[in-house]
XYZ file of N, CA, C and O in Angstrom:
756
model
N -8.732 -11.066 25.518
C -7.572 -11.502 25.345
C -6.281 -11.401 26.617
O -7.192 -9.419 27.525
N -6.111 -12.301 27.258
C -4.988 -11.933 27.936
C -4.291 -11.065 28.576
O -3.624 -10.296 26.618
N -3.568 -10.145 28.630
C -2.697 -8.846 28.644
C -1.232 -9.191 28.252
O -1.150 -10.443 27.897
N -1.085 -8.184 27.334
C 0.486 -8.483 26.512
C 1.357 -8.432 27.729
O 1.413 -7.748 28.209
N 2.379 -8.995 27.572
C 3.246 -9.080 28.609
C 4.656 -7.482 28.298
O 5.403 -7.937 28.923
N 4.673 -7.848 26.817
C 5.075 -7.031 26.666
C 4.595 -5.702 25.159
O 3.754 -6.374 24.724
N 5.008 -4.995 25.482
C 4.186 -3.892 25.082
C 5.613 -3.151 24.080
O 7.050 -3.013 23.680
N 4.942 -2.735 22.849
C 6.274 -2.426 21.806
C 7.345 -1.449 22.660
O 8.794 -1.261 21.855
N 7.120 -0.923 23.001
C 7.475 0.756 23.801
C 8.861 -0.147 24.295
O 10.311 0.181 24.489
N 8.382 -1.081 25.221
C 9.802 -2.310 26.232
C 10.712 -2.888 24.961
O 11.983 -2.885 24.886
N 9.957 -3.581 23.615
C 11.435 -3.511 22.225
C 11.542 -2.656 22.001
O 12.828 -2.954 21.196
N 10.906 -1.379 21.834
C 12.380 -0.339 21.322
C 13.488 -0.211 22.328
O 14.591 0.060 21.921
N 13.296 0.016 23.716
C 13.564 0.289 24.690
C 15.260 -0.900 24.477
O 16.430 -0.534 24.585
N 14.662 -1.963 24.646
C 15.528 -3.629 24.535
C 16.082 -3.283 22.992
O 17.247 -3.400 23.708
N 15.619 -3.000 21.880
C 16.517 -2.902 20.857
C 17.352 -1.626 21.007
O 18.597 -2.054 20.789
N 16.784 -0.539 21.431
C 18.054 0.327 21.889
C 19.172 0.072 22.938
O 20.642 0.891 22.800
N 18.883 -0.627 23.702
C 19.916 -0.798 24.524
C 20.831 -1.870 23.855
O 21.746 -2.645 24.488
N 20.468 -3.045 23.049
C 21.321 -3.686 22.011
C 22.012 -3.051 21.344
O 23.486 -3.853 21.068
N 22.222 -2.186 20.782
C 22.280 -1.280 19.596
C 23.485 -0.226 20.638
O 24.722 -0.403 20.526
N 23.599 0.343 22.040
C 24.044 0.753 22.487
C 25.263 0.032 22.909
O 26.001 -0.038 23.372
N 25.385 -1.573 23.799
C 26.299 -2.989 24.109
C 26.170 -3.385 23.183
O 27.885 -4.304 23.690
N 26.458 -2.777 21.810
C 27.129 -3.483 21.285
C 26.973 -4.881 21.047
O 27.419 -5.990 19.979
N 25.248 -5.821 21.161
C 24.908 -6.919 21.152
C 24.206 -7.234 20.017
O 24.851 -8.551 19.775
N 24.414 -6.693 18.576
C 24.467 -6.296 17.630
C 24.887 -6.622 16.556
O 25.308 -6.704 15.287
N 27.030 -7.058 17.479
C 28.068 -6.666 16.168
C 27.781 -7.854 15.430
O 28.768 -7.487 14.143
N 28.032 -9.289 15.925
C 28.014 -9.821 14.423
C 26.632 -9.885 13.094
O 27.102 -9.830 12.529
N 25.853 -9.600 13.551
C 25.037 -8.624 12.288
C 25.248 -8.251 12.124
O 24.999 -7.350 10.275
N 25.530 -7.224 12.409
C 26.487 -5.742 12.217
C 28.023 -5.446 11.117
O 27.590 -5.237 9.949
N 28.520 -6.606 11.269
C 29.581 -7.013 10.739
C 29.461 -7.351 9.079
O 29.998 -7.686 8.264
N 28.505 -8.258 9.566
C 28.203 -9.743 8.539
C 27.716 -8.592 7.266
O 27.782 -8.287 5.768
N 26.566 -7.542 7.634
C 26.021 -6.271 6.831
C 27.227 -6.046 5.980
O 26.928 -5.608 5.145
N 27.718 -5.146 7.015
C 29.167 -4.469 6.021
C 29.991 -5.418 5.332
O 30.703 -4.926 4.307
N 30.142 -6.323 5.477
C 31.072 -7.231 4.671
C 30.230 -7.785 3.400
O 30.709 -7.750 1.830
N 28.825 -7.791 3.339
C 27.941 -8.129 2.384
C 28.191 -6.430 1.763
O 27.901 -6.866 0.355
N 27.744 -5.772 2.349
C 27.624 -4.553 1.253
C 28.842 -3.743 1.655
O 28.805 -2.086 0.805
N 29.837 -4.140 1.118
C 30.937 -3.997 1.553
C 31.647 -2.954 0.024
O 31.406 -4.227 -1.355
N 32.736 -1.938 -0.475
C 32.786 -1.470 -1.268
C 32.191 -1.030 -2.550
O 30.782 -0.209 -2.103
N 32.521 -0.856 -3.489
C 31.568 0.342 -4.227
C 29.977 -0.780 -4.101
O 29.957 -1.621 -5.173
N 28.903 0.097 -4.256
C 27.525 -0.129 -3.797
C 26.356 0.159 -5.013
O 27.268 0.530 -6.241
N 26.085 -1.020 -5.867
C 25.425 -1.354 -7.676
C 24.971 -0.493 -7.416
O 24.051 0.436 -5.678
N 24.512 0.606 -8.319
C 23.517 1.544 -8.485
C 22.625 0.576 -9.494
O 23.196 0.271 -10.916
N 21.433 0.524 -9.376
C 20.366 0.245 -11.255
C 20.542 0.596 -11.989
O 19.557 2.050 -11.483
N 21.191 0.736 -12.764
C 20.457 1.927 -14.181
C 19.496 1.437 -15.198
O 19.623 0.591 -16.374
N 18.038 1.090 -15.089
C 16.762 0.324 -15.814
C 16.630 1.830 -16.850
O 16.810 3.086 -17.229
N 17.068 0.971 -17.873
C 16.917 1.117 -18.685
C 14.547 2.580 -19.147
O 14.273 2.353 -18.497
N 14.812 4.442 -18.906
C 13.876 4.711 -19.214
C 12.785 5.559 -19.981
O 14.061 5.168 -21.182
N 12.239 5.565 -20.187
C 11.241 6.244 -21.675
C 11.719 7.779 -21.135
O 10.638 8.435 -21.798
N 11.675 7.964 -20.026
C 12.037 9.541 -19.522
C 13.151 9.726 -18.390
O 13.370 8.597 -18.113
N 13.330 11.023 -18.849
C 14.232 11.124 -17.449
C 14.228 11.003 -16.711
O 13.093 11.599 -15.720
N 15.497 10.590 -15.684
C 14.546 10.207 -14.259
C 14.740 11.399 -13.586
O 15.774 12.684 -13.738
N 13.713 11.520 -12.605
C 13.280 13.136 -11.577
C 14.210 13.407 -11.281
O 14.933 11.927 -10.200
N 14.828 14.237 -11.109
C 15.946 15.038 -9.687
C 15.076 15.145 -7.859
O 16.202 14.221 -7.500
N 14.261 14.436 -8.308
C 13.760 14.219 -6.524
C 12.958 13.279 -6.810
O 12.337 12.626 -7.364
N 12.845 12.433 -5.331
C 12.604 10.639 -6.345
C 11.050 11.155 -6.058
O 10.373 11.539 -5.171
N 10.330 10.478 -6.917
C 8.968 10.030 -6.111
C 8.282 8.831 -6.274
O 8.710 7.860 -6.040
N 7.109 8.747 -6.101
C 6.482 7.567 -5.265
C 4.693 7.297 -6.387
O 4.459 6.294 -5.985
N 5.105 7.596 -7.431
C 4.491 7.202 -8.253
C 4.602 5.900 -8.942
O 5.446 5.673 -8.936
N 3.535 4.862 -8.954
C 3.616 4.117 -9.647
C 2.169 2.960 -10.105
O 1.780 3.874 -9.719
N 2.185 1.918 -10.048
C 1.006 1.421 -11.087
C 1.345 -0.195 -10.388
O 2.674 -0.436 -9.405
N -0.105 -0.203 -10.952
C 0.058 -1.820 -10.366
C -0.162 -3.019 -11.530
O -1.156 -2.691 -12.247
N 0.728 -3.566 -12.214
C 0.189 -4.604 -13.387
C 0.060 -5.658 -12.678
O 0.480 -6.804 -11.702
N -1.363 -6.836 -12.808
C -1.640 -7.741 -12.501
C -1.701 -8.864 -13.673
O -2.782 -8.632 -14.958
N -1.410 -9.917 -14.066
C -1.254 -11.163 -14.834
C -1.709 -12.553 -14.287
O -1.469 -12.656 -13.664
N -1.934 -13.149 -15.738
C -1.992 -14.842 -14.915
C -1.733 -15.552 -16.145
O -1.891 -15.048 -16.818
N -0.716 -16.563 -15.710
C -0.403 -17.137 -16.628
C -0.761 -18.155 -17.531
O -2.017 -18.235 -16.701
N -0.510 -18.253 -18.055
C -2.152 -19.291 -19.329
C -1.284 -20.620 -18.611
O -0.007 -21.076 -17.830
N -2.956 -21.705 -18.543
C -2.192 -23.207 -18.562
C -1.576 -23.387 -18.098
O -0.604 -24.566 -18.583
N -0.784 -23.554 -20.096
C 0.660 -24.107 -20.338
C 1.541 -23.773 -19.489
O 2.161 -24.353 -20.311
N 1.739 -22.324 -19.477
C 2.584 -21.832 -18.927
C 3.108 -22.487 -17.664
O 3.739 -21.788 -17.375
N 2.371 -22.134 -17.076
C 1.546 -22.766 -15.323
C 2.544 -23.498 -15.067
O 3.134 -24.840 -15.583
N 4.118 -23.752 -13.629
C 4.826 -25.048 -13.729
C 3.985 -25.168 -11.981
O 3.343 -24.928 -11.721
N 3.873 -26.787 -12.150
C 4.009 -27.143 -10.498
C 4.844 -26.420 -9.862
O 5.960 -26.957 -9.158
N 4.419 -25.479 -9.102
C 5.419 -24.409 -8.545
C 5.447 -25.218 -6.605
O 7.229 -25.592 -6.243
N 4.998 -25.715 -6.464
C 5.486 -26.862 -5.216
C 6.694 -27.757 -5.368
O 7.280 -28.345 -4.873
N 6.137 -28.281 -6.586
C 7.491 -29.639 -7.155
C 8.520 -28.703 -7.254
O 9.854 -30.098 -6.865
N 8.117 -28.111 -7.954
C 9.546 -27.169 -8.582
C 10.245 -26.820 -7.023
O 10.819 -26.552 -7.516
N 9.729 -26.090 -6.573
C 10.095 -25.533 -5.012
C 11.295 -27.098 -4.554
O 12.486 -26.432 -4.102
N 10.317 -27.912 -4.195
C 11.457 -28.999 -3.295
C 12.024 -29.208 -4.117
O 13.413 -29.822 -3.387
N 12.734 -29.807 -5.702
C 13.075 -29.990 -6.357
C 14.413 -29.123 -5.976
O 15.589 -29.481 -6.175
N 13.992 -27.946 -6.105
C 15.719 -26.947 -5.957
C 15.928 -26.377 -4.628
O 16.377 -26.315 -4.418
N 15.321 -26.544 -3.632
C 15.492 -26.167 -2.068
C 15.315 -24.563 -2.312
O 16.197 -24.610 -1.672
N 14.302 -24.510 -2.586
C 13.815 -22.900 -2.888
C 12.407 -22.689 -2.057
O 11.652 -24.039 -2.255
N 11.892 -21.980 -1.525
C 10.415 -21.917 -1.143
C 9.814 -20.778 -2.192
O 10.968 -20.108 -3.263
N 8.546 -20.887 -2.237
C 8.003 -19.379 -4.074
C 8.703 -18.494 -3.122
O 8.819 -17.773 -5.166
N 9.046 -18.288 -2.545
C 9.162 -16.077 -2.744
C 11.242 -16.253 -3.102
O 10.734 -15.284 -4.239
N 11.602 -16.991 -3.002
C 12.698 -17.389 -3.355
C 12.716 -17.546 -5.268
O 13.570 -17.398 -5.995
N 11.696 -17.934 -5.297
C 12.033 -18.238 -7.007
C 11.544 -17.099 -7.533
O 12.052 -16.739 -8.107
N 10.459 -16.126 -6.915
C 9.903 -14.951 -7.128
C 11.325 -14.189 -7.288
O 11.272 -13.436 -8.616
N 11.923 -14.043 -6.448
C 13.404 -13.105 -6.186
C 14.630 -13.361 -7.305
O 14.806 -11.986 -8.104
N 14.727 -14.906 -7.328
C 15.357 -15.077 -8.894
C 14.412 -14.438 -10.281
O 15.732 -14.417 -11.406
N 13.043 -14.535 -10.427
C 12.764 -14.259 -11.343
C 12.921 -12.411 -11.585
O 13.113 -12.021 -12.666
N 12.615 -11.918 -10.398
C 13.316 -10.358 -10.390
C 14.774 -9.459 -10.867
O 15.207 -9.645 -11.693
N 15.538 -11.048 -10.389
C 17.263 -10.811 -10.836
C 17.243 -10.982 -11.567
O 18.120 -10.406 -12.023
N 16.880 -12.078 -12.786
C 16.721 -12.324 -13.775
C 16.230 -10.914 -14.612
O 17.212 -10.471 -16.231
N 15.416 -11.067 -14.281
C 14.853 -9.733 -15.286
C 14.789 -8.624 -14.746
O 15.537 -7.687 -16.491
N 15.304 -8.248 -14.335
C 16.583 -6.832 -13.559
C 18.174 -7.015 -14.070
O 18.774 -5.767 -14.658
N 18.717 -8.191 -14.614
C 19.668 -8.075 -15.284
C 19.305 -7.772 -16.358
O 20.075 -7.067 -16.693
N 18.398 -8.605 -16.799
C 17.867 -9.078 -18.836
C 17.484 -7.255 -19.129
O 18.588 -6.988 -19.834
N 17.276 -6.468 -18.161
C 17.428 -5.448 -18.882
C 17.513 -4.137 -18.166
O 18.175 -3.133 -19.333
N 18.617 -3.786 -17.751
C 19.892 -3.428 -16.402
C 21.016 -3.983 -17.858
O 22.157 -3.196 -17.825
N 21.281 -5.292 -18.290
C 22.589 -5.293 -18.311
C 23.925 -5.419 -16.666
O 24.831 -5.778 -16.963
N 23.357 -4.979 -15.301
C 24.372 -5.298 -14.456
C 24.303 -6.730 -13.641
O 23.208 -7.199 -14.232
N 25.016 -6.391 -13.546
C 25.759 -8.282 -12.852
C 25.975 -7.953 -11.298
O 25.569 -9.334 -10.115
N 26.118 -6.875 -10.447
C 25.828 -6.087 -9.312
C 24.678 -5.937 -9.353
O 24.336 -4.812 -8.569
N 23.747 -6.982 -8.245
C 22.418 -6.168 -7.935
C 22.187 -6.697 -6.449
O 21.657 -7.496 -5.395
N 21.119 -5.360 -5.904
C 20.345 -4.906 -4.770
C 19.223 -4.758 -4.894
O 18.748 -4.527 -5.330
N 18.601 -6.276 -4.206
C 17.089 -5.992 -4.152
C 17.122 -5.445 -2.631
O 16.778 -6.609 -1.693
N 15.662 -4.672 -2.257
C 14.888 -4.870 -0.822
C 13.795 -5.801 -0.904
O 13.392 -5.794 -1.409
N 13.846 -5.595 0.480
C 12.788 -6.676 0.677
C 12.514 -6.515 2.634
O 13.599 -7.112 3.759
N 11.353 -6.747 2.967
C 11.213 -6.161 4.217
C 10.670 -7.563 5.151
O 10.393 -8.876 4.161
N 11.518 -7.572 6.251
C 10.917 -9.040 7.091
C 10.483 -8.785 8.225
O 10.600 -7.462 9.172
N 9.916 -9.332 8.845
C 8.801 -9.326 10.217
C 9.487 -9.165 11.302
O 9.335 -8.321 12.254
N 10.677 -9.765 11.624
C 11.810 -8.723 12.528
C 11.133 -9.288 13.867
O 11.484 -8.801 15.338
N 10.550 -10.083 13.995
C 9.289 -11.000 14.938
C 10.682 -12.100 15.474
O 10.221 -13.381 15.380
N 11.762 -12.426 15.518
C 12.654 -13.372 15.621
C 12.342 -14.155 17.181
O 12.631 -14.955 17.054
N 12.363 -13.521 18.507
C 12.413 -14.253 19.662
C 10.511 -14.315 19.468
O 9.803 -13.964 19.575
N 9.796 -15.586 20.409
C 8.499 -16.124 20.515
C 7.949 -14.849 21.081
O 6.825 -15.005 21.086
N 8.808 -13.796 22.274
C 7.565 -13.709 23.214
C 6.717 -12.647 21.988
O 6.514 -11.298 22.751
N 7.815 -12.582 21.181
C 7.320 -11.355 20.328
C 5.460 -11.820 18.870
O 5.072 -10.594 18.336
N 5.700 -13.241 19.016
C 4.859 -13.010 17.971
C 3.223 -12.966 18.269
O 3.224 -12.806 17.802
N 3.198 -13.065 19.311
C 1.506 -12.588 19.547
C 1.406 -10.815 20.035
O 0.525 -10.547 20.522
N 2.426 -9.704 19.426
C 2.658 -9.054 19.337
C 1.861 -7.751 18.515
O 1.211 -8.355 18.048
N 1.275 -6.567 19.765
C 0.747 -5.943 18.977
C 1.845 -4.305 17.974
O 2.760 -4.412 19.139
N 1.725 -4.433 17.193
C 3.015 -3.443 16.787
C 3.530 -3.900 15.430
O 3.575 -4.873 14.736
N 4.251 -2.917 14.940
C 4.801 -2.998 13.395
C 6.659 -3.602 13.752
O 6.956 -2.840 13.969
N 6.834 -4.684 14.180
C 8.579 -5.013 14.408
C 9.308 -5.315 13.044
O 10.039 -5.612 12.723
N 8.534 -4.354 11.891
C 9.205 -4.160 10.621
C 10.837 -4.069 10.507
O 11.131 -2.839 10.775
N 11.495 -4.441 9.361
C 13.403 -4.560 9.449
C 13.725 -4.482 7.962
O 12.151 -5.517 7.263
N 13.964 -3.969 7.521
C 13.947 -4.605 5.672
C 15.306 -4.992 5.542
O 17.046 -4.489 6.252
N 15.828 -5.771 4.256
C 17.147 -6.096 4.265
C 17.737 -6.333 3.029
O 16.238 -5.848 2.125
N 18.907 -5.893 2.276
C 19.113 -5.569 1.324
C 19.814 -7.123 0.279
O 21.285 -7.423 1.827
N 19.068 -7.424 -0.177
C 19.772 -8.111 -0.885
C 20.845 -8.300 -1.906
O 20.474 -7.999 -2.740
N 21.985 -8.795 -1.648
C 22.669 -8.668 -3.013
C 23.181 -9.821 -3.803
O 23.722 -11.252 -3.038
N 22.650 -10.227 -5.076
C 23.435 -11.089 -5.368
C 24.057 -10.706 -6.990
O 23.666 -9.973 -7.426
N 24.901 -11.879 -7.518
C 25.820 -11.597 -8.615
C 24.641 -12.083 -9.741
O 25.115 -13.698 -9.604
N 24.025 -12.280 -11.049
C 23.749 -12.134 -11.745
C 24.620 -12.084 -13.053
O 24.788 -11.248 -13.295
N 25.939 -13.221 -13.659
C 26.614 -12.662 -14.828
C 25.686 -13.561 -16.140
O 24.556 -14.027 -16.453
N 26.271 -13.023 -17.029
C 25.866 -12.967 -18.337
C 24.857 -14.786 -18.243
O 24.150 -14.925 -18.870
N 25.965 -15.406 -18.052
C 25.583 -16.863 -17.956
C 25.851 -17.794 -17.124
O 25.292 -18.689 -17.442
N 24.751 -17.059 -16.188
C 23.851 -18.354 -15.007
C 23.164 -18.423 -14.961
O 22.009 -18.338 -16.454
N 22.936 -19.539 -14.752
C 21.267 -20.919 -15.112
C 21.139 -20.348 -13.802
O 20.559 -19.897 -13.015
N 18.884 -21.013 -14.117
C 18.081 -20.697 -13.044
C 19.143 -21.552 -11.972
O 18.268 -20.949 -11.071
N 19.240 -23.011 -12.204
C 20.008 -23.910 -10.538
C 21.033 -22.644 -10.020
O 20.791 -22.459 -8.959
N 21.544 -21.649 -10.936
C 22.847 -21.408 -10.027
C 22.133 -19.986 -9.266
O 22.533 -19.946 -8.466
N 21.283 -19.273 -10.086
C 20.699 -18.417 -9.542
C 20.151 -18.425 -8.140
O 19.714 -17.765 -7.145
N 18.976 -19.738 -8.767
C 17.905 -20.047 -7.524
C 19.285 -20.439 -6.278
O 18.717 -20.219 -5.148
N 20.339 -21.438 -6.430
C 20.827 -21.387 -5.255
C 22.167 -20.125 -4.679
O 22.110 -19.717 -3.692
N 21.947 -18.598 -5.614
C 22.626 -17.676 -5.260
C 21.767 -16.828 -4.218
O 21.834 -16.313 -3.454
N 20.380 -17.089 -5.257
C 19.107 -16.457 -4.076
C 19.048 -17.200 -2.566
O 18.683 -16.415 -1.538
N 19.261 -18.012 -3.087
C 18.026 -19.140 -1.516
C 19.849 -18.821 -0.631
O 19.673 -18.396 0.715
N 20.844 -18.547 -1.346
C 22.201 -18.121 -0.192
C 21.786 -16.626 0.724
O 21.921 -16.758 1.828
N 21.465 -15.780 -0.186
C 21.447 -14.353 0.445
C 20.025 -14.116 1.401
O 20.205 -13.822 2.153
N 19.273 -15.224 0.895
C 18.060 -15.235 1.891
C 18.283 -16.037 3.071
O 17.815 -14.652 4.169
N 18.647 -16.970 3.102
C 19.169 -17.652 4.141
C 20.075 -16.566 4.963
O 19.862 -16.937 6.709
N 21.307 -16.377 4.591
C 22.034 -15.267 5.127
C 21.021 -14.239 5.835
O 21.735 -13.723 7.177
N 20.754 -13.186 4.847
C 20.074 -12.418 5.489
C 19.032 -12.385 6.658
O 19.056 -11.369 7.474
N 18.155 -13.346 6.690
C 16.899 -13.451 7.831
C 17.860 -13.902 9.629
O 17.949 -13.948 10.496
N 19.504 -14.834 8.632
C 20.038 -14.879 10.012
C 20.612 -13.410 10.449
O 20.548 -13.343 11.903
N 21.045 -12.709 9.466
C 21.565 -11.314 10.394
C 20.223 -10.359 10.085
O 20.580 -9.414 10.509
N 18.405 -10.515 10.745
C 18.224 -9.536 10.377
C 17.594 -8.813 11.054
O 16.852 -7.554 11.603
N 17.911 -8.639 12.451
C 18.398 -7.929 14.046
C 19.089 -6.571 13.888
O 18.496 -5.593 14.793
N 19.484 -6.042 12.435
C 20.335 -5.664 12.461
C 19.855 -4.378 11.561
O 19.203 -3.988 11.635
N 19.685 -2.835 12.927
C 17.911 -2.208 11.922
C 18.602 -1.473 11.240
O 19.745 -0.820 11.009
N 18.059 -1.249 9.532
C 18.327 -1.454 8.069
C 18.696 0.654 8.479
O 19.662 0.708 7.973
N 17.542 1.055 9.405
C 18.068 2.329 9.315
C 19.484 3.111 10.253
O 20.316 3.690 9.856
N 19.879 2.634 10.608
C 21.673 1.495 11.936
C 22.805 1.703 10.223
O 23.973 1.824 10.348
N 22.226 0.300 9.641
C 23.086 0.059 8.655
C 23.672 0.943 7.859
O 24.707 1.077 7.261
N 22.338 1.907 7.158
C 22.678 3.263 6.064
C 23.790 4.002 6.556
O 24.686 4.713 5.934
N 23.543 4.177 8.114
C 24.525 4.993 9.381
C 26.054 4.887 9.065
O 26.752 5.254 8.622
N 25.390 3.711 9.283
C 27.218 2.979 9.781
C 27.661 2.586 7.339
O 29.473 2.686 8.136
N 27.060 2.453 7.318
C 27.497 2.252 5.646
C 28.265 3.731 4.603
O 29.270 4.249 4.587
N 27.896 4.795 5.591
C 27.793 6.219 5.079
C 27.531 5.890 3.531
O 27.855 6.873 3.022
N 26.661 5.904 3.420
C 25.920 5.511 2.016
C 25.668 7.166 1.565
O 25.058 7.919 2.398
N 26.428 7.318 0.219
C 26.117 9.391 -0.147
C 24.667 8.898 -0.525
O 24.494 8.617 -1.361
N 23.886 9.638 0.014
C 21.756 10.129 -0.531
C 22.648 10.991 -1.552
O 23.030 11.830 -1.936
N 21.289 10.761 -2.388
C 20.671 11.769 -2.867
C 19.463 11.525 -2.969
O 18.976 10.650 -3.296
N 18.705 12.788 -4.054
C 16.695 12.575 -3.665
C 16.287 12.076 -4.776
O 15.162 12.097 -4.253
N 17.381 11.539 -5.568
C 16.735 10.870 -6.898
C 16.872 9.520 -6.722
O 16.339 8.534 -7.655
N 16.942 9.315 -5.954
C 17.360 7.465 -5.468
C 17.100 7.173 -3.844
O 17.527 7.886 -2.952
N 16.881 5.805 -3.812
C 17.109 4.939 -2.187
C 18.707 4.906 -2.157
O 19.273 4.283 -2.423
N 18.592 4.735 -0.521
C 19.985 4.506 -0.131
C 20.901 3.293 -0.770
O 21.743 3.720 -0.900
N 20.015 1.753 -0.652
C 20.448 1.014 -1.115
C 20.263 0.066 -2.185
O 20.695 0.096 -3.299
N 18.871 0.237 -2.462
C 18.392 0.143 -3.469
C 16.980 0.507 -4.044
O 16.320 1.643 -3.673
N 16.822 0.025 -5.694
C 15.494 0.993 -6.176
C 14.295 -0.074 -5.944
O 12.843 0.438 -6.476
N 14.643 -0.754 -6.038
C 13.791 -2.242 -6.033
C 13.703 -3.610 -4.868
O 14.367 -3.224 -4.376
N 12.787 -2.768 -4.581
C 11.952 -3.969 -3.410
C 10.724 -4.963 -3.535
O 9.630 -4.652 -4.488
N 11.204 -6.125 -3.086
C 9.743 -7.385 -3.904
C 9.721 -7.805 -2.244
O 10.099 -7.866 -0.935
N 7.483 -7.709 -2.487
C 6.791 -7.476 -1.332
C 6.195 -9.064 -1.487
O 4.811 -8.517 -2.476
N 5.840 -9.823 -0.452
C 5.164 -11.395 -1.096
C 5.024 -11.172 0.352
O 5.421 -12.322 1.031
C-alpha cells in the first residue's frame, strides 16, 4: 500500500488548531441554537427503578417482519425523499414518543467525521456524535415526522465538524451519574 499522506496525529493537531482559531464557529453556533433552552430528559417507563449510577448492561432483540408486513423500502424512501436510516430514525422517534409521551426528544447517532476527501483512505477512528433533536407532537403524521427527521439529519451532517465533547462543555450540561449528557438513546445503522 502507498504511504499515507496524513497520520491521525496530523488530523488531531489540525482539529485542535481549528478549535483554537475558532474555525468551527458556524458549527458551534448551530449546535448552541439547536440545543438552546431546557434540554429534554427522556422519561421511558421502566419495570425497575433507575440505578443511581449509569450501567452499560443491555440486550439485543432480533426479529424479522413477516412477508406481508414488509414494505418496498427503496420505493418508499424514494417517494418520501428519505434514506433507510431516516426511516429507522423516524420509527425510533415515534416509538420513544409513544412510550414516554415526550414531545421534545434527542437521539444520538455516530458520524464518520471524514468530511475532507484526503481523510477517506486514512486509518483511524474519526468518529463524532450528533445529537438529533426532533419534535413529535401527538398528531404528527408519518410524513411530517419523516420531514422533521430528514431536516434534522441533513442539518446535523452539515455541522458535524464540531466535536461532541466540546459541545457538552460549551452547553454546560448538568452532569448526572445515572444519565448520558444529552440523550439516553443512540441509533447506529
